[in-house]
CSV table of C-alpha atoms in Angstrom, one decimal:
chain,number,residue,atom,x,y,z
A,13,GLN,CA,14.7,-32.1,-3.8
A,14,LYS,CA,15.2,-28.5,-4.5
A,15,GLU,CA,18.2,-27.9,-6.7
A,16,VAL,CA,19.1,-25.1,-9.0
A,17,GLU,CA,22.2,-25.3,-11.1
A,18,GLN,CA,24.1,-22.8,-13.1
A,19,ASN,CA,27.6,-22.8,-14.7
A,20,SER,CA,29.8,-20.8,-12.4
A,21,GLY,CA,31.8,-19.2,-15.3
A,22,PRO,CA,33.4,-16.9,-15.8
A,23,LEU,CA,31.6,-16.3,-19.0
A,24,SER,CA,33.5,-13.8,-21.1
A,25,VAL,CA,31.9,-12.0,-24.1
A,26,PRO,CA,33.0,-9.1,-26.1
A,27,GLU,CA,31.2,-5.7,-25.9
A,28,GLY,CA,28.1,-5.7,-28.2
A,29,ALA,CA,27.7,-9.5,-28.2
A,30,ILE,CA,24.9,-11.5,-26.8
A,31,ALA,CA,25.5,-13.1,-23.5
A,32,SER,CA,23.5,-16.3,-22.7
A,33,LEU,CA,23.1,-17.5,-19.1
A,34,ASN,CA,21.5,-20.8,-18.3
A,35,CYS,CA,19.8,-22.3,-15.3
A,36,THR,CA,18.3,-25.7,-14.7
A,37,TYR,CA,16.1,-26.8,-11.8
A,38,SER,CA,15.1,-30.1,-10.4
A,39,ASP,CA,11.6,-29.5,-9.0
A,40,ARG,CA,9.1,-30.0,-11.9
A,41,GLY,CA,6.4,-28.2,-9.8
A,42,SER,CA,8.4,-25.0,-9.6
A,43,GLN,CA,6.2,-21.9,-10.2
A,44,SER,CA,8.2,-18.7,-10.7
A,45,PHE,CA,11.7,-17.9,-11.9
A,46,PHE,CA,13.8,-14.9,-11.2
A,47,TRP,CA,17.1,-13.5,-12.4
A,48,TYR,CA,19.1,-11.3,-10.1
A,49,ARG,CA,22.2,-9.4,-10.9
A,50,GLN,CA,24.9,-8.9,-8.2
A,51,TYR,CA,27.8,-6.6,-8.6
A,52,SER,CA,30.9,-7.4,-6.6
A,53,GLY,CA,30.5,-6.4,-2.9
A,54,LYS,CA,26.9,-5.5,-3.4
A,55,SER,CA,23.5,-7.1,-2.8
A,56,PRO,CA,21.4,-8.9,-5.4
A,57,GLU,CA,18.9,-6.8,-7.4
A,58,LEU,CA,16.1,-8.2,-9.5
A,59,ILE,CA,16.3,-7.8,-13.3
A,60,MET,CA,13.7,-10.2,-14.7
A,61,PHE,CA,11.1,-12.7,-13.6
A,62,ILE,CA,9.1,-15.2,-15.6
A,63,TYR,CA,6.4,-17.7,-14.8
A,64,SER,CA,4.9,-18.8,-18.2
A,65,ASN,CA,6.6,-20.9,-20.9
A,66,GLY,CA,8.2,-18.8,-23.7
A,67,ASP,CA,10.1,-15.6,-23.9
A,68,LYS,CA,9.8,-12.4,-21.9
A,69,GLU,CA,11.6,-9.3,-23.1
A,70,ASP,CA,12.5,-6.2,-21.1
A,71,GLY,CA,14.9,-3.8,-22.9
A,72,ARG,CA,18.2,-5.6,-23.7
A,73,PHE,CA,17.2,-8.6,-21.5
A,74,THR,CA,15.1,-11.6,-22.5
A,75,ALA,CA,14.2,-14.4,-20.1
A,76,GLN,CA,13.2,-17.8,-21.6
A,77,LEU,CA,11.4,-20.5,-19.8
A,78,ASN,CA,10.9,-24.1,-20.8
A,79,LYS,CA,9.1,-26.0,-18.0
A,80,ALA,CA,9.1,-29.3,-19.9
A,81,SER,CA,12.9,-29.3,-20.1
A,82,GLN,CA,13.2,-27.6,-16.7
A,83,TYR,CA,15.5,-24.7,-17.7
A,84,VAL,CA,15.4,-21.0,-17.7
A,85,SER,CA,17.8,-18.7,-19.5
A,86,LEU,CA,18.7,-15.1,-19.6
A,87,LEU,CA,19.9,-13.4,-22.8
A,88,ILE,CA,21.6,-10.0,-22.7
A,89,ARG,CA,21.8,-8.3,-26.1
A,90,ASP,CA,24.3,-5.6,-26.9
A,91,SER,CA,26.3,-6.5,-23.8
A,92,GLN,CA,28.1,-3.6,-22.1
A,93,PRO,CA,31.0,-3.6,-19.7
A,94,SER,CA,28.5,-2.4,-17.0
A,95,ASP,CA,26.8,-5.8,-17.4
A,96,SER,CA,29.8,-7.5,-15.8
A,97,ALA,CA,28.5,-9.1,-12.7
A,98,THR,CA,27.3,-12.3,-11.2
A,99,TYR,CA,23.8,-13.4,-12.3
A,100,LEU,CA,21.8,-15.5,-9.9
A,101,CYS,CA,18.9,-17.7,-10.9
A,102,ALA,CA,16.2,-18.1,-8.2
A,103,VAL,CA,13.3,-20.5,-8.3
A,104,LYS,CA,10.1,-20.4,-6.3
A,105,VAL,CA,9.6,-24.2,-5.8
A,106,ARG,CA,6.5,-26.1,-4.9
A,107,ASN,CA,5.8,-26.7,-1.2
A,108,TYR,CA,8.4,-24.3,0.0
A,109,GLY,CA,6.0,-21.4,0.7
A,110,GLN,CA,7.3,-18.0,-0.3
A,111,ASN,CA,10.9,-19.2,-0.3
A,112,PHE,CA,13.3,-19.2,-3.2
A,113,VAL,CA,16.1,-21.6,-4.0
A,114,PHE,CA,19.1,-19.8,-5.5
A,115,GLY,CA,21.6,-21.2,-7.9
A,116,PRO,CA,25.3,-20.6,-7.3
A,117,GLY,CA,25.4,-17.8,-9.9
A,118,THR,CA,27.3,-17.3,-13.2
A,119,ARG,CA,30.0,-14.6,-13.3
A,120,LEU,CA,29.8,-12.6,-16.5
A,121,SER,CA,32.6,-10.5,-17.9
A,122,VAL,CA,32.0,-8.2,-20.8
A,123,LEU,CA,35.3,-7.2,-22.4
A,124,PRO,CA,35.6,-3.7,-24.0
B,7,ILE,CA,14.8,4.6,6.1
B,8,ALA,CA,14.2,3.5,2.5
B,9,GLY,CA,14.0,-0.3,1.8
B,10,ILE,CA,16.1,-2.6,4.0
B,11,THR,CA,18.9,-1.7,6.4
B,12,GLN,CA,21.3,-4.1,8.0
B,13,ALA,CA,23.8,-3.5,10.9
B,14,PRO,CA,26.6,-3.8,11.3
B,15,THR,CA,28.2,-3.5,7.9
B,16,SER,CA,31.0,-5.7,8.9
B,17,GLN,CA,32.2,-7.4,12.1
B,18,ILE,CA,35.2,-9.4,13.3
B,19,LEU,CA,34.2,-11.8,16.1
B,20,ALA,CA,36.0,-14.2,18.3
B,21,ALA,CA,34.8,-17.7,18.3
B,22,GLY,CA,32.4,-18.5,21.1
B,23,ARG,CA,31.0,-15.0,21.3
B,24,ARG,CA,27.3,-14.2,20.8
B,25,MET,CA,26.4,-11.9,18.0
B,26,THR,CA,23.1,-10.4,16.7
B,27,LEU,CA,22.8,-9.1,13.2
B,28,ARG,CA,20.1,-6.5,12.8
B,29,CYS,CA,17.7,-6.1,9.9
B,30,THR,CA,14.9,-3.5,9.5
B,31,GLN,CA,12.6,-2.9,6.6
B,32,ASP,CA,10.1,0.0,6.0
B,33,MET,CA,8.1,-1.5,3.1
B,34,ARG,CA,5.5,-3.2,5.3
B,35,HIS,CA,6.4,-6.6,3.7
B,36,ASN,CA,5.0,-9.6,5.5
B,37,ALA,CA,7.8,-12.0,4.8
B,38,MET,CA,11.5,-11.6,5.7
B,39,TYR,CA,14.5,-13.9,5.1
B,40,TRP,CA,18.1,-14.4,6.2
B,41,TYR,CA,20.6,-15.8,3.8
B,42,ARG,CA,24.3,-16.5,3.9
B,43,GLN,CA,26.4,-16.2,0.8
B,44,ASP,CA,29.6,-18.2,0.5
B,45,LEU,CA,31.9,-18.4,-2.6
B,46,GLY,CA,30.7,-21.0,-5.0
B,47,LEU,CA,27.6,-21.9,-3.0
B,48,GLY,CA,25.3,-19.0,-3.8
B,49,LEU,CA,22.7,-17.7,-1.4
B,50,ARG,CA,21.5,-20.3,1.2
B,51,LEU,CA,18.4,-19.7,3.3
B,52,ILE,CA,19.0,-19.7,7.0
B,53,HIS,CA,15.6,-18.8,8.5
B,54,TYR,CA,12.5,-17.1,7.3
B,55,SER,CA,9.3,-15.5,8.6
B,56,ASN,CA,6.1,-15.2,6.7
B,57,THR,CA,4.5,-12.9,9.1
B,58,ALA,CA,5.1,-11.2,12.5
B,59,GLY,CA,5.1,-13.8,15.3
B,60,THR,CA,6.1,-16.8,13.1
B,61,THR,CA,9.4,-18.1,11.9
B,62,GLY,CA,10.7,-21.1,10.0
B,63,LYS,CA,13.9,-23.0,9.3
B,64,GLY,CA,15.6,-22.8,5.9
B,65,GLU,CA,18.3,-24.9,4.4
B,66,VAL,CA,21.1,-24.1,6.9
B,67,PRO,CA,19.5,-23.1,10.3
B,68,ASP,CA,22.0,-24.8,12.7
B,69,GLY,CA,23.8,-22.4,15.0
B,70,TYR,CA,21.4,-19.5,14.2
B,71,SER,CA,18.1,-18.3,15.7
B,72,VAL,CA,15.7,-15.6,14.8
B,73,SER,CA,12.7,-13.7,16.2
B,74,ARG,CA,9.9,-11.6,14.6
B,75,ALA,CA,8.3,-9.5,17.2
B,76,ASN,CA,6.9,-7.0,14.7
B,77,THR,CA,6.6,-6.5,10.9
B,78,ASP,CA,9.7,-4.3,10.5
B,79,ASP,CA,12.5,-6.1,12.4
B,80,PHE,CA,14.0,-9.5,11.9
B,81,PRO,CA,17.2,-10.0,13.9
B,82,LEU,CA,19.5,-13.0,13.4
B,83,THR,CA,21.5,-14.3,16.4
B,84,LEU,CA,24.5,-16.5,16.5
B,85,ALA,CA,24.6,-17.9,20.1
B,86,SER,CA,28.2,-19.1,20.0
B,87,ALA,CA,30.0,-18.2,16.8
B,88,VAL,CA,32.2,-20.7,15.0
B,89,PRO,CA,34.7,-20.0,12.2
B,90,SER,CA,32.4,-21.8,9.7
B,91,GLN,CA,29.9,-19.0,10.2
B,92,THR,CA,32.3,-16.6,8.5
B,93,SER,CA,30.2,-15.4,5.6
B,94,VAL,CA,28.3,-12.5,4.1
B,95,TYR,CA,24.8,-12.3,5.5
B,96,PHE,CA,21.9,-10.8,3.6
B,97,CYS,CA,18.5,-10.0,4.9
B,98,ALA,CA,15.6,-9.8,2.4
B,99,SER,CA,11.8,-9.1,2.4
B,100,SER,CA,8.9,-9.7,0.2
B,101,VAL,CA,5.1,-9.6,0.0
B,102,THR,CA,3.4,-12.9,0.4
B,103,SER,CA,0.5,-12.6,-2.0
B,104,GLY,CA,0.4,-13.8,-5.6
B,105,THR,CA,2.9,-15.8,-7.7
B,106,TYR,CA,5.3,-12.9,-8.3
B,107,ASN,CA,6.8,-11.9,-5.0
B,108,GLU,CA,10.2,-10.3,-5.6
B,109,GLN,CA,12.6,-10.5,-2.7
B,110,PHE,CA,14.3,-7.2,-1.9
B,111,PHE,CA,17.7,-7.4,-0.4
B,112,GLY,CA,19.5,-5.4,2.2
B,113,PRO,CA,23.2,-4.3,1.8
B,114,GLY,CA,24.6,-7.2,3.7
B,115,THR,CA,26.8,-7.8,6.7
B,116,ARG,CA,30.3,-9.3,6.3
B,117,LEU,CA,31.1,-11.4,9.3
B,118,THR,CA,34.4,-12.9,10.1
B,119,VAL,CA,34.7,-15.4,13.0
B,120,LEU,CA,38.3,-16.0,14.2
């Protein structure tokens, strides 16, 4: 079973706040986890990846992975209106080669 | 060419017609993928290819076929289009070595089947 779940949103946060996006996955043997951002009418672009338990920070973005609980999250600090987009969680699952399983995405709206 | 290109950008197609969506990458990536994206369902893998000359079925392969004659090109063919194939189609590519293998996406093709 290769399921990746996300709240579809929309998630609305005020400018300057922290946005928290969550993703759960069903395959306990999953190896790598990716967060993509997709603006309306555009293609997905990678913003973060993580494969070890704990936190990984890159600028205003922090990815958090908890393999025991099978969830991965993305925190966006000091949210800006330009962060308004759909955020896709992608998981490289066991026994699926190089392929990813994508979640349905969470739509984030940052209000000025 | 820089990255991945897809053609056409958009297409309206009558049901029953044959259609080929084109995808070309210049990054020399071994692996290439075709996804469809529908509202509320996210990206679903149609077919993939880990190297030239090989292809595999993804989550939703029915009604689609692919070929991989060389490293750069990965066309997707709808032999006889049906309205349920109305979607946005994305081609992607990646390296195949290591744990971290980011997939890079093309700009997409918006297909409407009437």
